[in-house]
Short mmCIF file of C-alpha atoms in Angstrom, two decimals:
data_model
loop_
_atom_site.label_atom_id
_atom_site.label_comp_id
_atom_site.label_asym_id
_atom_site.label_seq_id
_atom_site.Cartn_x
_atom_site.Cartn_y
_atom_site.Cartn_z
CA MET T 1 2.73 -19.79 27.17
CA ASN T 2 6.52 -19.57 27.02
CA GLN T 3 6.63 -22.15 24.22
CA GLN T 4 4.17 -20.11 22.15
CA PHE T 5 6.27 -17.01 22.68
CA GLU T 6 9.36 -18.86 21.49
CA SER T 7 7.50 -20.04 18.36
CA VAL T 8 6.45 -16.49 17.55
CA LYS T 9 9.98 -15.30 18.19
CA GLU T 10 11.36 -17.91 15.76
CA ILE T 11 8.82 -16.94 13.10
CA VAL T 12 9.71 -13.25 13.40
CA ALA T 13 13.43 -14.04 13.27
CA GLU T 14 12.99 -16.20 10.15
CA PHE T 15 10.86 -13.51 8.47
CA SER T 16 13.43 -10.84 9.29
CA LYS T 17 16.26 -12.96 7.93
CA SER T 18 14.46 -13.73 4.68
CA TYR T 19 13.20 -10.14 4.24
CA HIS T 20 16.76 -8.89 4.63
CA LYS T 21 17.56 -10.67 1.34
CA THR T 22 14.77 -8.79 -0.48
CA PRO T 23 16.01 -6.38 -3.18
CA GLN T 24 16.03 -2.69 -2.30
CA ARG T 25 13.42 -1.67 -4.89
CA LEU T 26 10.91 -4.16 -3.47
CA LYS T 27 11.53 -2.77 0.00
CA LEU T 28 10.83 0.69 -1.41
CA LEU T 29 7.52 -0.52 -2.85
CA ASP T 30 6.68 -2.08 0.53
CA ALA T 31 7.39 1.20 2.32
CA PHE T 32 5.22 3.13 -0.15
CA SER T 33 2.40 0.60 0.29
CA ILE T 34 2.55 0.91 4.07
CA CYS T 35 2.51 4.71 3.78
CA ALA T 36 -0.57 4.63 1.51
CA LEU T 37 -2.36 2.22 3.85
CA ALA T 38 -1.47 4.30 6.92
CA THR T 39 -2.83 7.41 5.20
CA ALA T 40 -6.10 5.61 4.45
CA VAL T 41 -6.39 4.48 8.07
CA LEU T 42 -5.69 8.01 9.33
CA GLN T 43 -8.34 9.44 7.01
CA PHE T 44 -10.87 6.89 8.22
CA VAL T 45 -10.11 7.60 11.88
CA TYR T 46 -10.32 11.35 11.24
CA ALA T 47 -13.68 10.90 9.51
CA LYS T 48 -15.00 8.89 12.45
CA LEU T 49 -13.77 11.39 15.05
CA VAL T 50 -14.47 14.72 13.33
CA GLY T 51 -17.09 13.90 10.72
CA THR T 52 -17.45 13.54 7.00
CA PHE T 53 -19.07 16.86 6.05
CA PRO T 54 -17.73 16.99 2.49
CA PHE T 55 -18.41 13.27 2.08
CA ASN T 56 -17.34 13.15 -1.56
CA ALA T 57 -13.93 14.60 -0.60
CA PHE T 58 -13.53 11.95 2.10
CA LEU T 59 -14.45 9.17 -0.33
CA ALA T 60 -12.12 10.50 -3.02
CA GLY T 61 -9.18 10.71 -0.63
CA PHE T 62 -9.88 7.36 1.01
CA PHE T 63 -10.35 5.46 -2.24
CA CYS T 64 -7.29 7.15 -3.73
CA CYS T 65 -5.16 5.85 -0.84
CA VAL T 66 -6.68 2.37 -0.98
CA GLY T 67 -6.32 2.28 -4.78
CA THR T 68 -2.69 3.36 -4.50
CA PHE T 69 -2.10 0.57 -1.99
CA VAL T 70 -3.70 -2.07 -4.23
CA LEU T 71 -1.95 -0.93 -7.41
CA THR T 72 1.42 -0.80 -5.65
CA LEU T 73 0.93 -4.33 -4.32
CA ALA T 74 0.10 -5.51 -7.84
CA LEU T 75 3.30 -3.87 -9.12
CA ARG T 76 5.27 -5.49 -6.30
CA MET T 77 3.92 -8.92 -7.19
CA LYS T 78 4.98 -8.44 -10.82
CA ALA T 79 8.34 -6.92 -9.87
CA SER T 80 9.20 -9.81 -7.56
CA GLU T 81 9.08 -12.24 -10.49
CA ALA T 82 12.35 -12.92 -12.30
CA GLY T 83 12.98 -10.21 -14.88
CA GLY T 84 9.71 -8.45 -14.13
CA GLY T 85 8.90 -4.95 -13.12
CA VAL T 86 10.29 -2.76 -15.89
CA ALA T 87 7.53 -3.22 -18.46
CA GLU T 88 4.83 -3.32 -15.80
CA PHE T 89 5.82 0.11 -14.48
CA GLY T 90 4.25 1.78 -17.54
CA GLY T 91 0.92 0.14 -16.79
CA TYR T 92 1.29 1.08 -13.14
CA ALA T 93 1.94 4.72 -14.02
CA LEU T 94 -1.06 4.82 -16.35
CA ALA T 95 -3.31 3.21 -13.74
CA MET T 96 -2.11 5.67 -11.08
CA CYS T 97 -2.80 8.64 -13.38
CA THR T 98 -6.28 7.28 -14.07
CA LEU T 99 -6.89 6.78 -10.34
CA PHE T 100 -5.76 10.30 -9.48
CA LEU T 101 -7.81 11.82 -12.32
CA ALA T 102 -10.91 9.96 -11.14
CA SER T 103 -10.30 11.08 -7.55
CA VAL T 104 -9.86 14.73 -8.50
CA ASN T 105 -12.99 14.61 -10.66
CA TYR T 106 -14.97 13.01 -7.84
CA ILE T 107 -14.06 15.79 -5.43
CA GLY T 108 -15.92 18.15 -7.73
#
């Protein structure tokens, strides 16, 4: 058991060391992705505990958060490539506007 704990500890230390070298704008995208995912999880938990009376509003909010998470991860993958990220941001902004417009229209 102690050997497994040491292996996990080494993995976490190596991940932390390599993530420390990550550029600041990629860390910002990671933080935004985590925030969007946490919001989706909170909405799902709230819907399970309280109920989903305006179901279309729940679906619009949930899919908006999940869509934001997915689109931000796609932008992060493109931005992590050498020289990438600047041109892809226009497509990201257009996709986010389309996602938000679809979500607002779905609410009714």
